[in-house]
CSV table of C-alpha atoms in Angstrom, one decimal:
chain,number,residue,atom,x,y,z
A,29,MET,CA,-4.6,8.2,-28.9
A,30,THR,CA,-3.1,9.2,-25.8
A,31,THR,CA,0.4,7.2,-25.1
A,32,TYR,CA,1.4,6.6,-21.5
A,33,THR,CA,4.7,5.7,-20.3
A,34,ARG,CA,4.8,2.4,-18.1
A,35,VAL,CA,4.7,4.6,-15.6
A,36,GLU,CA,2.1,7.1,-16.2
A,37,ARG,CA,-0.3,3.4,-17.2
A,38,LEU,CA,0.7,1.4,-14.1
A,39,LEU,CA,-0.7,4.9,-12.0
A,40,THR,CA,-3.8,5.2,-13.8
A,41,VAL,CA,-4.7,1.6,-15.5
A,42,GLY,CA,-3.2,-0.3,-12.4
A,43,PRO,CA,-1.8,-3.9,-12.6
A,44,CYS,CA,-2.8,-5.6,-15.4
A,45,ILE,CA,0.0,-7.5,-17.0
A,46,VAL,CA,2.6,-10.0,-15.4
A,47,GLY,CA,5.9,-8.1,-14.8
A,48,ASP,CA,3.8,-5.2,-13.0
A,49,GLU,CA,4.9,-6.2,-9.5
A,50,GLU,CA,8.7,-5.4,-10.4
A,51,LEU,CA,7.8,-2.3,-11.9
A,52,LEU,CA,6.1,-1.6,-8.7
A,53,ALA,CA,9.1,-2.6,-6.9
A,54,GLU,CA,11.2,-0.6,-8.7
A,55,LEU,CA,9.0,2.5,-8.5
A,56,THR,CA,10.6,5.6,-6.9
A,57,PRO,CA,9.3,8.6,-5.6
A,58,GLU,CA,11.6,10.5,-8.8
A,59,HIS,CA,9.6,7.9,-11.0
A,60,ILE,CA,6.1,9.3,-10.0
A,61,GLN,CA,7.2,13.1,-9.7
A,62,ALA,CA,7.9,12.7,-13.8
A,63,ALA,CA,4.9,11.4,-14.4
A,64,LEU,CA,3.0,14.3,-12.4
A,65,GLN,CA,4.9,16.6,-14.4
A,66,HIS,CA,2.7,17.6,-17.3
A,67,LYS,CA,-0.6,15.8,-15.6
A,68,ARG,CA,-0.9,19.0,-13.4
A,69,THR,CA,-4.5,21.0,-13.9
A,70,ARG,CA,-5.4,23.9,-12.0
A,71,TYR,CA,-7.7,21.9,-9.7
A,72,GLY,CA,-4.3,19.6,-9.2
A,73,TRP,CA,-2.9,17.2,-11.0
A,74,ALA,CA,-5.0,14.6,-13.2
A,75,LEU,CA,-3.6,11.7,-11.4
A,76,GLY,CA,-4.3,12.7,-7.8
A,77,GLU,CA,-7.5,10.4,-7.5
A,78,PRO,CA,-5.5,6.7,-9.0
A,79,LEU,CA,-3.0,8.1,-6.6
A,80,ARG,CA,-5.2,7.9,-3.6
A,81,GLY,CA,-6.1,4.3,-5.1
A,82,TRP,CA,-3.0,3.0,-5.0
A,83,ALA,CA,-2.0,4.5,-1.6
A,84,ARG,CA,-5.1,2.5,-0.3
A,85,HIS,CA,-4.2,-0.9,-1.9
A,86,GLU,CA,-3.1,-3.3,0.3
A,87,ALA,CA,-2.0,-5.9,-2.3
A,88,MET,CA,0.6,-3.7,-3.5
A,89,LEU,CA,2.2,-2.8,0.1
A,90,PRO,CA,4.5,-5.9,0.0
A,91,PHE,CA,5.9,-4.5,-3.0
A,92,VAL,CA,6.6,-0.9,-2.6
A,93,ARG,CA,9.2,1.0,-1.6
A,94,LEU,CA,7.9,3.0,1.6
A,95,ASP,CA,9.4,6.5,0.1
A,96,THR,CA,7.0,5.5,-2.7
A,97,LEU,CA,4.3,4.8,-0.6
A,98,VAL,CA,4.8,7.8,1.4
A,99,THR,CA,4.8,9.9,-1.9
A,100,MET,CA,1.8,8.6,-3.5
A,101,VAL,CA,-0.3,9.2,-0.2
A,102,VAL,CA,1.2,12.6,-0.3
A,103,LEU,CA,0.6,13.8,-4.0
A,104,GLY,CA,-3.3,11.9,-4.0
A,105,ASP,CA,-4.1,14.0,-1.0
A,106,PRO,CA,-6.7,16.6,-2.3
A,107,PHE,CA,-5.3,18.6,0.3
A,108,THR,CA,-2.2,18.7,-0.7
A,109,LEU,CA,-2.7,21.4,-3.3
A,110,SER,CA,-5.9,23.2,-2.0
A,111,PRO,CA,-5.1,27.1,-1.7
A,112,ALA,CA,-6.8,26.8,2.0
A,113,ASN,CA,-3.7,25.0,3.2
A,114,GLU,CA,-0.7,27.2,3.6
A,115,ARG,CA,2.1,24.8,3.6
A,116,THR,CA,1.6,23.1,0.4
A,117,CYS,CA,0.4,25.8,-2.1
A,118,GLY,CA,3.3,27.7,-3.3
A,119,LYS,CA,5.4,24.5,-3.0
A,120,GLU,CA,6.4,22.7,-6.3
A,121,VAL,CA,6.4,19.0,-6.8
A,122,GLN,CA,10.2,18.4,-5.7
A,123,GLU,CA,9.8,20.0,-2.1
A,124,ILE,CA,7.0,17.8,-1.3
A,125,VAL,CA,8.5,14.7,-2.6
A,126,ASP,CA,11.6,16.1,-0.3
A,127,ASP,CA,9.7,16.0,2.5
A,128,ALA,CA,7.6,12.5,2.0
A,129,VAL,CA,11.0,11.1,1.7
A,130,ALA,CA,12.3,12.7,4.7
A,131,THR,CA,9.9,12.0,6.8
A,132,VAL,CA,9.8,8.0,6.0
A,133,THR,CA,13.8,8.3,6.8
A,134,ARG,CA,13.1,9.5,10.3
A,135,VAL,CA,9.6,7.4,11.0
A,136,GLU,CA,11.6,4.4,10.1
A,137,GLU,CA,14.6,5.6,12.5
A,138,LEU,CA,12.4,5.9,14.9
A,139,LEU,CA,11.3,3.1,14.3
A,140,ARG,CA,14.2,1.1,14.5
A,141,ARG,CA,15.2,2.3,17.8
A,142,GLY,CA,12.5,1.0,20.0
A,143,TYR,CA,10.1,4.5,19.8
A,144,PRO,CA,6.3,3.7,19.9
A,145,ALA,CA,4.7,3.7,15.9
A,146,GLN,CA,2.6,6.1,17.4
A,147,TRP,CA,5.4,8.8,19.2
A,148,ALA,CA,7.5,8.3,15.8
A,149,THR,CA,4.9,9.2,13.5
A,150,LYS,CA,4.0,12.4,15.6
A,151,MET,CA,7.7,13.5,15.4
A,152,ALA,CA,8.3,12.9,11.8
A,153,ARG,CA,4.6,15.2,11.4
A,154,SER,CA,5.7,18.0,13.6
A,155,VAL,CA,9.3,18.3,11.5
A,156,ALA,CA,7.5,17.3,7.8
A,157,GLY,CA,4.0,18.6,8.2
A,158,ILE,CA,2.9,15.1,7.0
A,159,GLU,CA,0.7,13.4,8.6
A,160,LEU,CA,0.7,9.5,7.5
A,161,PRO,CA,-2.6,7.3,7.4
A,162,GLU,CA,-2.5,4.0,9.8
A,163,LEU,CA,-1.9,1.4,6.3
A,164,VAL,CA,0.9,3.2,5.9
A,165,VAL,CA,2.5,3.4,9.6
A,166,SER,CA,1.5,-0.1,10.2
A,167,GLU,CA,3.5,-1.5,6.9
A,168,MET,CA,6.4,0.3,8.2
A,169,VAL,CA,6.1,-1.2,11.6
A,170,ARG,CA,5.8,-4.3,10.2
A,171,ARG,CA,8.8,-4.1,7.7
A,172,VAL,CA,10.6,-3.0,10.6
A,173,THR,CA,12.3,-6.1,11.8
A,174,PRO,CA,11.6,-7.7,15.3
A,175,SER,CA,15.5,-8.1,15.8
A,176,THR,CA,16.1,-3.7,15.7
A,177,ILE,CA,13.3,-3.5,17.9
A,178,GLY,CA,14.0,-2.2,21.5
A,179,GLN,CA,18.0,-2.6,20.3
A,180,ASN,CA,18.5,0.3,22.9
A,181,SER,CA,16.1,-0.8,25.5
A,182,TRP,CA,16.0,2.0,27.6
A,183,HIS,CA,14.4,4.6,24.3
A,184,ALA,CA,11.8,1.8,23.8
A,185,THR,CA,9.4,4.0,26.1
A,186,PRO,CA,10.5,7.0,27.1
A,187,SER,CA,8.9,8.7,29.9
A,188,MET,CA,7.4,12.1,29.7
A,189,ARG,CA,10.7,13.0,31.8
A,190,GLU,CA,13.4,12.0,29.3
A,191,GLN,CA,10.8,13.3,26.5
A,192,SER,CA,10.4,16.8,27.8
A,193,VAL,CA,14.7,16.9,28.3
A,194,TRP,CA,15.1,15.5,24.7
A,195,TYR,CA,12.4,18.9,23.6
A,196,ALA,CA,14.5,21.3,25.5
A,197,HIS,CA,17.7,20.0,24.1
A,198,ARG,CA,16.9,19.8,20.5
A,199,LEU,CA,18.3,22.8,18.2
A,200,GLU,CA,16.1,24.6,16.2
A,201,GLY,CA,16.7,23.5,12.4
A,202,ASP,CA,18.6,20.4,13.5
A,203,GLU,CA,18.1,17.7,10.7
A,204,TYR,CA,19.3,14.8,12.6
A,205,VAL,CA,16.7,13.2,15.1
A,206,GLY,CA,17.7,11.6,17.8
A,207,TRP,CA,18.7,12.1,21.4
A,208,THR,CA,21.3,14.6,22.6
A,209,CYS,CA,23.9,14.3,25.2
A,210,GLY,CA,23.1,14.4,28.7
A,211,ASP,CA,21.5,13.5,31.8
A,212,CYS,CA,17.7,13.7,32.6
A,213,ASP,CA,18.6,14.0,36.5
């Protein structure tokens, strides 16, 4: 008989017991990483399919943390550990989880500054290489409060010229995502 931790049971069976909403709300990328540590096969993770199902389950969106949701999406993606994917083939779970958390941070920061969601996700994808599904992006947009959108109104819809100036001034390897000092004119 196989014994599962509460996290493994939640990820494989789903929420069946009252109180799982609290567990889901407290679930972190580190919990998922620990659950997957011993569940890896030569074809990927044994929990890959359940993670994909959870990432598409709309009823859980209000409960789960965004970094956990993106981690579920990335680790549940069948292409993540595919030998054809040069970016992630040799990576360890920790590196993939770190990239997922960094992607959430970048997208949230850009959304709070008032950038359009499509632009924010493309920017994060170009830095970390993680593609976010529309369901996850729409949940991120929903969680950004309306009071923070357009706080700096000139950031709300950057023109192509402003974007090109920003890219021209961006330093390679710089973890800070934002506008550099300087004038467009």
